[in-house]
Amino acid sequence: MLITHDTRCALDTVVDLVNTVPEDDAAPDGLPDVATLQDFVRKHEISEVGVLSEFDLSAVRKVRGRFAGIFAAPDARAAAGMINELIAAAGTTPRLTDHDGYDWHVHYFAPGASVADHLAADCGMALAFFVVAGEQERLRRCEAPDCRRAFVDLSRNRSRRYCDSRTCGNRLHVAAYRARRKEATG
């Protein structure tokens, strides 16, 4: 599957956005305030975003919840329905643009769109490409028992199981090794 630069950026953005959702009621929100949202926008180089407000923060949190639902979708049909609703609500207006040193690419958000609509349109379309390509199962959650972070499995054989093999994957492998050693000596 060919993934363009702007699609990859949108995928990274949607994964990072979904991963700001609190794991449970006791966990802090990863987007607690407007300043954090501004940092998120800056980090992900989201273009054409004006001054952000509490309204934007609330709207982005709602979009974030809808993206989380897409990652939890049981099948492509369910994911497609959620993506269609998200994109339609954003009022997408595809247009070609070249800016900030990037060659021609497509923006799916309308000029002057809110940051929430911008994210819904661009990130929603990136996720739509995966459904169209029959690759919806690549939108995953970490299989480590104490981690449910979202990620996009871009491995060749669709075998990635953990959000980060150096943390979650390695931690589980070490625990399994220790359990085997304890059982062998026990």
Short mmCIF file of C-alpha atoms in Angstrom, two decimals:
data_model
loop_
_atom_site.label_atom_id
_atom_site.label_comp_id
_atom_site.label_asym_id
_atom_site.label_seq_id
_atom_site.Cartn_x
_atom_site.Cartn_y
_atom_site.Cartn_z
CA MET A 1 0.00 0.00 0.00
CA LEU A 2 1.43 3.34 -1.08
CA ILE A 3 1.20 5.94 1.66
CA THR A 4 1.92 9.53 0.65
CA HIS A 5 3.69 11.99 2.94
CA ASP A 6 0.52 13.89 3.81
CA THR A 7 -1.40 10.66 4.50
CA ARG A 8 1.42 9.50 6.78
CA CYS A 9 1.36 12.83 8.63
CA ALA A 10 -2.42 12.54 9.05
CA LEU A 11 -2.06 8.98 10.35
CA ASP A 12 0.58 10.07 12.88
CA THR A 13 -1.69 12.92 13.93
CA VAL A 14 -4.79 10.76 14.39
CA VAL A 15 -2.84 8.13 16.37
CA ASP A 16 -1.35 10.78 18.65
CA LEU A 17 -4.79 12.38 19.06
CA VAL A 18 -6.48 9.08 19.94
CA ASN A 19 -3.71 8.36 22.42
CA THR A 20 -4.59 11.52 24.38
CA VAL A 21 -7.86 9.87 25.48
CA PRO A 22 -7.67 8.99 29.19
CA GLU A 23 -7.30 5.23 29.74
CA ASP A 24 -9.87 5.33 32.55
CA ASP A 25 -11.68 7.77 34.82
CA ALA A 26 -8.62 8.14 37.05
CA ALA A 27 -6.17 8.93 34.23
CA PRO A 28 -5.56 12.53 33.17
CA ASP A 29 -6.77 13.79 29.81
CA GLY A 30 -3.93 14.18 27.31
CA LEU A 31 -5.59 17.37 26.03
CA PRO A 32 -6.33 19.16 29.31
CA ASP A 33 -6.36 22.73 28.02
CA VAL A 34 -6.09 25.06 25.04
CA ALA A 35 -2.32 25.47 25.51
CA THR A 36 -1.84 21.71 25.12
CA LEU A 37 -4.03 21.75 22.01
CA GLN A 38 -1.87 24.57 20.61
CA ASP A 39 1.24 22.46 21.30
CA PHE A 40 -0.42 19.51 19.54
CA VAL A 41 -1.23 21.66 16.50
CA ARG A 42 2.34 23.01 16.41
CA LYS A 43 3.95 19.56 16.88
CA HIS A 44 1.93 18.09 14.03
CA GLU A 45 2.38 21.14 11.79
CA ILE A 46 -1.35 21.44 11.22
CA SER A 47 -1.67 24.27 8.72
CA GLU A 48 -4.24 27.03 8.43
CA VAL A 49 -5.25 27.02 12.11
CA GLY A 50 -6.03 30.34 13.73
CA VAL A 51 -6.33 31.28 17.39
CA LEU A 52 -7.68 28.37 19.42
CA SER A 53 -10.35 28.58 22.12
CA GLU A 54 -12.16 26.43 24.67
CA PHE A 55 -14.76 25.75 21.97
CA ASP A 56 -12.01 24.29 19.74
CA LEU A 57 -10.75 22.14 22.61
CA SER A 58 -14.22 20.74 23.21
CA ALA A 59 -14.78 20.10 19.49
CA VAL A 60 -11.40 18.37 19.10
CA ARG A 61 -12.15 16.13 22.09
CA LYS A 62 -15.43 15.09 20.42
CA VAL A 63 -13.64 14.32 17.14
CA ARG A 64 -10.99 12.43 19.11
CA GLY A 65 -13.70 10.22 20.61
CA ARG A 66 -15.05 9.47 17.16
CA PHE A 67 -11.57 8.53 15.94
CA ALA A 68 -11.18 6.22 18.94
CA GLY A 69 -14.41 4.54 17.85
CA ILE A 70 -12.95 3.93 14.39
CA PHE A 71 -9.92 2.19 15.92
CA ALA A 72 -12.32 -0.01 17.90
CA ALA A 73 -14.57 -0.78 14.93
CA PRO A 74 -15.24 -4.52 14.62
CA ASP A 75 -15.05 -4.54 10.82
CA ALA A 76 -14.57 -2.41 7.71
CA ARG A 77 -18.30 -1.75 7.27
CA ALA A 78 -18.58 -0.28 10.77
CA ALA A 79 -15.38 1.75 10.32
CA ALA A 80 -16.60 3.04 6.94
CA GLY A 81 -19.89 4.19 8.44
CA MET A 82 -18.11 6.07 11.22
CA ILE A 83 -15.62 7.63 8.81
CA ASN A 84 -18.40 8.69 6.43
CA GLU A 85 -20.28 10.43 9.27
CA LEU A 86 -17.13 12.14 10.51
CA ILE A 87 -16.09 13.41 7.09
CA ALA A 88 -19.61 14.54 6.15
CA ALA A 89 -19.95 16.51 9.39
CA ALA A 90 -16.62 18.23 8.68
CA GLY A 91 -17.88 19.59 5.36
CA THR A 92 -14.91 18.40 3.34
CA THR A 93 -13.76 20.47 0.40
CA PRO A 94 -10.86 18.71 -1.34
CA ARG A 95 -8.36 21.10 -2.88
CA LEU A 96 -4.81 20.92 -4.18
CA THR A 97 -2.25 23.01 -2.36
CA ASP A 98 1.51 23.47 -2.05
CA HIS A 99 2.81 25.21 1.03
CA ASP A 100 5.61 25.27 3.57
CA GLY A 101 8.05 23.62 1.17
CA TYR A 102 5.81 20.64 0.39
CA ASP A 103 4.94 19.81 -3.20
CA TRP A 104 1.35 19.46 -4.39
CA HIS A 105 -0.93 17.54 -2.09
CA VAL A 106 -4.61 17.42 -1.19
CA HIS A 107 -6.21 19.15 1.76
CA TYR A 108 -9.68 17.84 2.51
CA PHE A 109 -10.80 20.59 4.87
CA ALA A 110 -12.58 23.73 3.76
CA PRO A 111 -10.64 27.01 3.90
CA GLY A 112 -11.26 28.64 7.26
CA ALA A 113 -12.38 25.34 8.84
CA SER A 114 -12.10 24.89 12.58
CA VAL A 115 -9.24 22.76 13.86
CA ALA A 116 -11.74 19.99 14.71
CA ASP A 117 -13.16 19.98 11.16
CA HIS A 118 -9.63 20.14 9.77
CA LEU A 119 -8.63 17.05 11.78
CA ALA A 120 -11.88 15.23 10.98
CA ALA A 121 -11.48 15.81 7.25
CA ASP A 122 -7.75 15.20 6.74
CA CYS A 123 -7.35 12.40 9.29
CA GLY A 124 -10.70 10.90 8.35
CA MET A 125 -9.62 10.67 4.72
CA ALA A 126 -6.32 9.05 5.73
CA LEU A 127 -8.29 6.39 7.62
CA ALA A 128 -10.70 6.07 4.67
CA PHE A 129 -7.79 5.12 2.41
CA PHE A 130 -7.08 2.15 4.69
CA VAL A 131 -10.67 0.95 4.51
CA VAL A 132 -10.74 1.37 0.71
CA ALA A 133 -7.50 -0.61 0.42
CA GLY A 134 -8.94 -3.42 2.55
CA GLU A 135 -6.45 -2.64 5.30
CA GLN A 136 -8.76 -1.55 8.14
CA GLU A 137 -7.29 -4.25 10.39
CA ARG A 138 -4.04 -2.25 10.41
CA LEU A 139 -5.75 0.29 12.69
CA ARG A 140 -4.95 -1.37 15.99
CA ARG A 141 -4.67 -1.13 19.73
CA CYS A 142 -1.61 -2.34 21.64
CA GLU A 143 -2.02 -5.93 22.86
CA ALA A 144 -0.06 -5.38 26.06
CA PRO A 145 -2.49 -5.96 28.96
CA ASP A 146 -1.66 -2.63 30.62
CA CYS A 147 -1.62 -0.57 27.41
CA ARG A 148 -4.36 0.17 24.91
CA ARG A 149 -2.57 2.83 22.85
CA ALA A 150 -3.60 3.13 19.21
CA PHE A 151 -1.18 2.58 16.35
CA VAL A 152 -1.21 1.89 12.62
CA ASP A 153 0.48 -1.39 11.73
CA LEU A 154 2.61 -0.59 8.70
CA SER A 155 4.62 -3.81 8.89
CA ARG A 156 4.84 -5.77 5.66
CA ASN A 157 3.03 -8.84 7.01
CA ARG A 158 0.56 -7.07 9.34
CA SER A 159 2.19 -8.68 12.39
CA ARG A 160 2.80 -5.74 14.72
CA ARG A 161 1.12 -6.33 18.09
CA TYR A 162 2.46 -3.55 20.31
CA CYS A 163 2.45 0.23 20.10
CA ASP A 164 6.20 0.18 20.74
CA SER A 165 8.23 -3.01 20.62
CA ARG A 166 10.95 -1.49 22.83
CA THR A 167 8.57 -0.80 25.69
CA CYS A 168 5.36 -2.83 25.61
CA GLY A 169 6.68 -5.69 23.50
CA ASN A 170 9.98 -5.99 25.34
CA ARG A 171 8.30 -5.76 28.75
CA LEU A 172 6.00 -8.68 27.89
CA HIS A 173 8.82 -10.76 26.44
CA VAL A 174 10.94 -10.23 29.57
CA ALA A 175 7.99 -11.15 31.80
CA ALA A 176 7.36 -14.34 29.79
CA TYR A 177 11.07 -15.23 29.97
CA ARG A 178 11.13 -14.73 33.74
CA ALA A 179 7.98 -16.83 34.15
CA ARG A 180 9.54 -19.68 32.11
CA ARG A 181 12.75 -19.52 34.15
CA LYS A 182 10.83 -19.50 37.41
CA GLU A 183 8.78 -22.50 36.26
CA ALA A 184 11.93 -24.38 35.16
CA THR A 185 13.68 -23.82 38.50
CA GLY A 186 10.56 -24.03 40.58
#
